[in-house]
Every structure is written in C-alpha cells, then in structure tokens.
Amino acid sequence: MDRCFSVISFITRLFNTAVCFARSGLWVIVFCTFFTGNTTAESLTDGPVVGAVTDTSAKVFVRVSGPGAVYLEYSTDPNLRFAMQSDVVYPRYRDDFTAIIPIDGLLPNRTYYYQVIVDGQPTLSSLSSFISFPPDHVNTEFSFAALADVGNSKSRGAPSYARLAIDEPRFLLQIGDWDHRDPQTLDEMRLMHREVRGQGMSSGRYFRDFIANTTPLYYVWDDHDYGMNDGDYTFPGKADAIKAYREYFPTPELPNPEAGIWQSFRYAQVEIFMLDVRSNRDPNTDTDDENKSMLNGENIENGQKEWLFSGLANSTAKWKIITSGVTFNPTTKPADAWGAFTTEWQEVVDFITANNIRNVLVLSGDLHSGGAFDDGTNAGVPEMSVPHSNMNMNDDHPTGITTHTPGTWTSGYIRGPENPGYVLVTVETNPDRLILEVKGVSGDIRMTETLESND
Ligand SMILES: [Fe+2]
C-alpha cells in the first residue's frame, strides 16, 4: 500500500512539475536553445495597462519584442508571496506582438500586485498594481475620472494625468480623440496607440508615468483616433482601426467585436455605457430623418442602438452614465455632433423618458472647451462636457473653443485655450448623488455640479 502510494505521489509530482514547466514558459527557452542555439529572451516593449476589471477578474495588455512566452504573477502580497499565475500567452507577429492576458480568482476590493514574466524573466523593475472592483450589489462611495481630447504634439504634455492621479480615481475613462493624427494604416494606428501611452510622446509620458500602472483604463475613440476627420462607417480603414484597438486595449467583452467597439461595464451602483460614435455612423451629410443614425447606420444585427436601449432598460445600477465622443447637446457643433442627428437624439431621449430610466448622465468630449454643463434643458438629459487635456493652448478662437457653435449650456461653458483639465466624478451614498467637478491641471476646481438621485 505504501509503495503504491509513493508511486502515485511520484507520478503526481512529475505531472505538477511538467505543468509548472509548461506554464512558466521555460520550455520555450529550452526549445529555442536546443534547436537554434539562441538564448536571448524577448523583452517587454509596451505596457502593462490594466482594464476590464471586475470583482473577480481583470485583463492586462502587454507588448513584447518578439515571439516568446508571457504570463503574469499576481498576488495581494506586495512581495508576490503566494502568487497566482495567469495562463501563458504567445504574442504573434500578426498581432504586433501584443497580448491581452486575462487573470481571475480575485477577491473584491483588494489591491493586487503583479509582475510580467517574459521568457521566464521578470520584466518590471517595480511591481504594478490595481484595485479589484466591488461586487455589483454594493452601494459605495468612490471617484472616477474622465478625459478627452489630447493633442498629438510631441512637445505638448498632458499634465492632467499627473494631477488626476492625486485624486486616486478607481478607473479612468478616456472618451475620445486621445490623439488627433487621423491614422490611415494599421501600422500608423498601432504607433498612435503606443505613443499616446508613453512611447516618445510628451502627452503619453504622463499617462505612462502616473496612470497606466495603477488605474484601470476604459477607452473608446472619436474621429481623430478612429482615423477619419468627422468620420463614419465609410472609413476605408475601419477594419484596421478595430483590429489595432483590440490588440492594444484590455476591454470588457465587446458586444459585437467585429463591427465596433461600444462596450459597458459596472462599478458597484454605477453602470457605464461607452458609445462608439464613429464606426457605425451614417455620413454627417445625410438627411436628418429616422433613417440617419450615429449608432447603427448600416442597420446591422446585434447593433449598437439595440444594445444601448436594452442595456439602459435592463440595468440594475442606480446610475447609468453614457459616454459620447461628441457632444450630446444638439445646440452645439451641429455639423458633426448629435446636432446632426437630432431625430435619433430625440429617439434616445424619448426612450429614456418613456421607460422611466432614472439617474442618467452623459459625459461627452470634442468641445475642446474648459468644461461645460447642461442640466438636461438643452441636452435632453444632464450632460457634462469634459474639457480638453492640452489642446489649442495658443488658439484664441472667438468662442474660446474650436467651433463657432459652442451651443447653449445651462451652466455655460468655460473657455478652452487656457483651461485644460479633466472631470472628476464622486459617487456619494448618503444621500445618493453625483458630484461632478471640472478640474484644472493644478487641481483647481472650475465648475461643480450635483446630481441628486431621482429614486
Ligand atoms: Fe478633438
């Protein structure tokens, strides 16, 4: 009996050793060494960036220098004791040697530290970390930040990132025009995604240095980072734009990943619906009637409008926050924002009203102002326009922003050129309300609005 047990034990240990060996990626090194004589390990060339966080899981983006074996070690212990391991992934040339690595088995509301292992070697000189989300049923107090419209000059930084890091937001929304270069090819799109987050760009350095390693990122494009000024579904580079985006960003599950990048996620009592206002948009010049759509211009199955309406109607979250790369308020920018789609804008507003969907807020980009707010009088639902991060510092346009049609906002709008910044949303519970602050790069508060819960 004892002998039988020891044989089983030996086989079990042999099996476990083989599994560990396979998961560690060391076999790749052994394989390469044996067959090619090459012992050079690949290196980490971009990332990590964390996103798609839930109370039990997350995803981490990495990019490496060539074919190799990559996995994560993660733990609530800052020295990675008792660390768990992700599955091993093998980034491929056809994906620009990027990978989105899922991790699971997390406990809610805990700080997780992690290391990126490439070809058996740790690559981060200091561990990255993030905080897992609370469960959906929790009603809790927290803050998150929203950014929009970052310039693409190598010499113009975006210190909003450095300042908002001090606020310790639980996540960051980047809601469009993270860059304004209009990339046309797959390689140009990939380069843009690397540069906005750190590679050689002043604005990207701020993201990399202050946000990327600690704060879950949720990002959806507007026109200039999609690739086509005032863009729509006719953009020839649409498939490449979607491919590059999916390579470089760790997103929640996309409802229709071949068609576009709209997505939603939940943090406690808040659900965020991030619209893709470009890849499924009809051309702006179409007649504004019931056939013209910003959300589903091609009338595809499993489309974005169906997803939005279903998501809003079925959401169990107290707060429903919609992000739009362009202003929802139809009195502003009528050539390219919702003002060019007033029939569909009215349909969205009517749907929210008819279904008694309460506590809806829109966060929008593209105004290039220093921030603006409407209580719903003009926008249909309460809307805060997120200030630009670093645009137009020397552009003293007559309106103070880059449009002749800044529109009507119940709280007005703040001039853009000298007022870059971001929005900090603080979710309070007693009473249930949102505190919306437009903040400058020095932390100065330029505008404060309060949304009380209608429940
Ligand atoms: Fe913009």
PDB file of N, CA and C and ligand atoms in Angstrom, residues 148-151 176-180 222-225 325 333 365-368 388 391-392 402, ligand 1:
ATOM      1  N   ALA A 148     -10.682  63.701 -22.178  1.00  0.00           N
ATOM      2  CA  ALA A 148     -10.981  63.708 -23.606  1.00  0.00           C
ATOM      3  C   ALA A 148      -9.997  64.633 -24.313  1.00  0.00           C
ATOM      4  N   ASP A 149      -9.827  64.421 -25.598  1.00  0.00           N
ATOM      5  CA  ASP A 149      -9.140  65.379 -26.466  1.00  0.00           C
ATOM      6  C   ASP A 149      -7.732  65.727 -25.995  1.00  0.00           C
ATOM      7  N   VAL A 150      -6.822  64.848 -26.336  1.00  0.00           N
ATOM      8  CA  VAL A 150      -5.410  65.060 -26.046  1.00  0.00           C
ATOM      9  C   VAL A 150      -4.709  65.413 -27.352  1.00  0.00           C
ATOM     10  N   GLY A 151      -3.879  66.436 -27.319  1.00  0.00           N
ATOM     11  CA  GLY A 151      -3.154  66.845 -28.517  1.00  0.00           C
ATOM     12  C   GLY A 151      -2.075  65.845 -28.881  1.00  0.00           C
ATOM     13  N   GLY A 176     -12.401  59.810 -26.070  1.00  0.00           N
ATOM     14  CA  GLY A 176     -12.282  60.084 -27.499  1.00  0.00           C
ATOM     15  C   GLY A 176     -11.265  61.152 -27.833  1.00  0.00           C
ATOM     16  N   ASP A 177     -10.713  61.034 -29.060  1.00  0.00           N
ATOM     17  CA  ASP A 177      -9.653  61.934 -29.513  1.00  0.00           C
ATOM     18  C   ASP A 177      -8.484  61.952 -28.529  1.00  0.00           C
ATOM     19  N   TRP A 178      -8.042  60.758 -28.178  1.00  0.00           N
ATOM     20  CA  TRP A 178      -6.847  60.652 -27.333  1.00  0.00           C
ATOM     21  C   TRP A 178      -5.653  61.217 -28.117  1.00  0.00           C
ATOM     22  N   ASP A 179      -5.864  61.277 -29.424  1.00  0.00           N
ATOM     23  CA  ASP A 179      -4.866  61.816 -30.321  1.00  0.00           C
ATOM     24  C   ASP A 179      -5.634  62.365 -31.524  1.00  0.00           C
ATOM     25  N   HIS A 180      -5.016  63.284 -32.233  1.00  0.00           N
ATOM     26  CA  HIS A 180      -5.720  63.927 -33.357  1.00  0.00           C
ATOM     27  C   HIS A 180      -5.006  63.724 -34.686  1.00  0.00           C
ATOM     28  N   ASP A 222     -12.903  58.763 -30.714  1.00  0.00           N
ATOM     29  CA  ASP A 222     -13.747  59.651 -31.507  1.00  0.00           C
ATOM     30  C   ASP A 222     -13.154  59.651 -32.922  1.00  0.00           C
ATOM     31  N   ASP A 223     -13.360  60.693 -33.701  1.00  0.00           N
ATOM     32  CA  ASP A 223     -12.962  60.618 -35.111  1.00  0.00           C
ATOM     33  C   ASP A 223     -11.449  60.598 -35.348  1.00  0.00           C
ATOM     34  N   HIS A 224     -10.704  61.441 -34.608  1.00  0.00           N
ATOM     35  CA  HIS A 224      -9.287  61.601 -34.948  1.00  0.00           C
ATOM     36  C   HIS A 224      -8.407  60.440 -34.481  1.00  0.00           C
ATOM     37  N   ASP A 225      -8.878  59.650 -33.546  1.00  0.00           N
ATOM     38  CA  ASP A 225      -8.140  58.436 -33.186  1.00  0.00           C
ATOM     39  C   ASP A 225      -8.781  57.192 -33.815  1.00  0.00           C
ATOM     40  N   GLY A 325     -18.210  60.451 -27.582  1.00  0.00           N
ATOM     41  CA  GLY A 325     -17.050  61.209 -28.042  1.00  0.00           C
ATOM     42  C   GLY A 325     -17.405  62.587 -28.548  1.00  0.00           C
ATOM     43  N   LYS A 333     -22.147  72.294 -32.059  1.00  0.00           N
ATOM     44  CA  LYS A 333     -21.468  71.575 -33.142  1.00  0.00           C
ATOM     45  C   LYS A 333     -22.446  70.788 -34.022  1.00  0.00           C
ATOM     46  N   GLY A 365     -17.156  64.416 -25.097  1.00  0.00           N
ATOM     47  CA  GLY A 365     -15.912  65.067 -25.473  1.00  0.00           C
ATOM     48  C   GLY A 365     -16.113  65.959 -26.675  1.00  0.00           C
ATOM     49  N   ASP A 366     -15.001  66.393 -27.247  1.00  0.00           N
ATOM     50  CA  ASP A 366     -14.972  67.052 -28.550  1.00  0.00           C
ATOM     51  C   ASP A 366     -15.219  68.551 -28.537  1.00  0.00           C
ATOM     52  N   LEU A 367     -15.645  69.128 -27.420  1.00  0.00           N
ATOM     53  CA  LEU A 367     -15.928  70.567 -27.440  1.00  0.00           C
ATOM     54  C   LEU A 367     -14.634  71.386 -27.381  1.00  0.00           C
ATOM     55  N   HIS A 368     -13.571  70.790 -26.837  1.00  0.00           N
ATOM     56  CA  HIS A 368     -12.287  71.491 -26.670  1.00  0.00           C
ATOM     57  C   HIS A 368     -12.472  72.754 -25.843  1.00  0.00           C
ATOM     58  N   HIS A 388     -10.836  69.629 -22.688  1.00  0.00           N
ATOM     59  CA  HIS A 388      -9.672  69.046 -23.367  1.00  0.00           C
ATOM     60  C   HIS A 388      -8.523  68.936 -22.372  1.00  0.00           C
ATOM     61  N   MET A 391      -5.279  70.800 -25.597  1.00  0.00           N
ATOM     62  CA  MET A 391      -5.434  71.313 -26.959  1.00  0.00           C
ATOM     63  C   MET A 391      -5.347  72.833 -26.999  1.00  0.00           C
ATOM     64  N   ASN A 392      -4.987  73.366 -28.152  1.00  0.00           N
ATOM     65  CA  ASN A 392      -5.296  74.754 -28.501  1.00  0.00           C
ATOM     66  C   ASN A 392      -4.782  75.777 -27.505  1.00  0.00           C
ATOM     67  N   THR A 402     -12.853  75.485 -30.242  1.00  0.00           N
ATOM     68  CA  THR A 402     -12.582  75.327 -31.668  1.00  0.00           C
ATOM     69  C   THR A 402     -13.845  75.136 -32.496  1.00  0.00           C
TER      70      THR A 402
HETATM   71 FE    FE B   1     -10.931  66.608 -30.515  1.00  0.00          FE
END
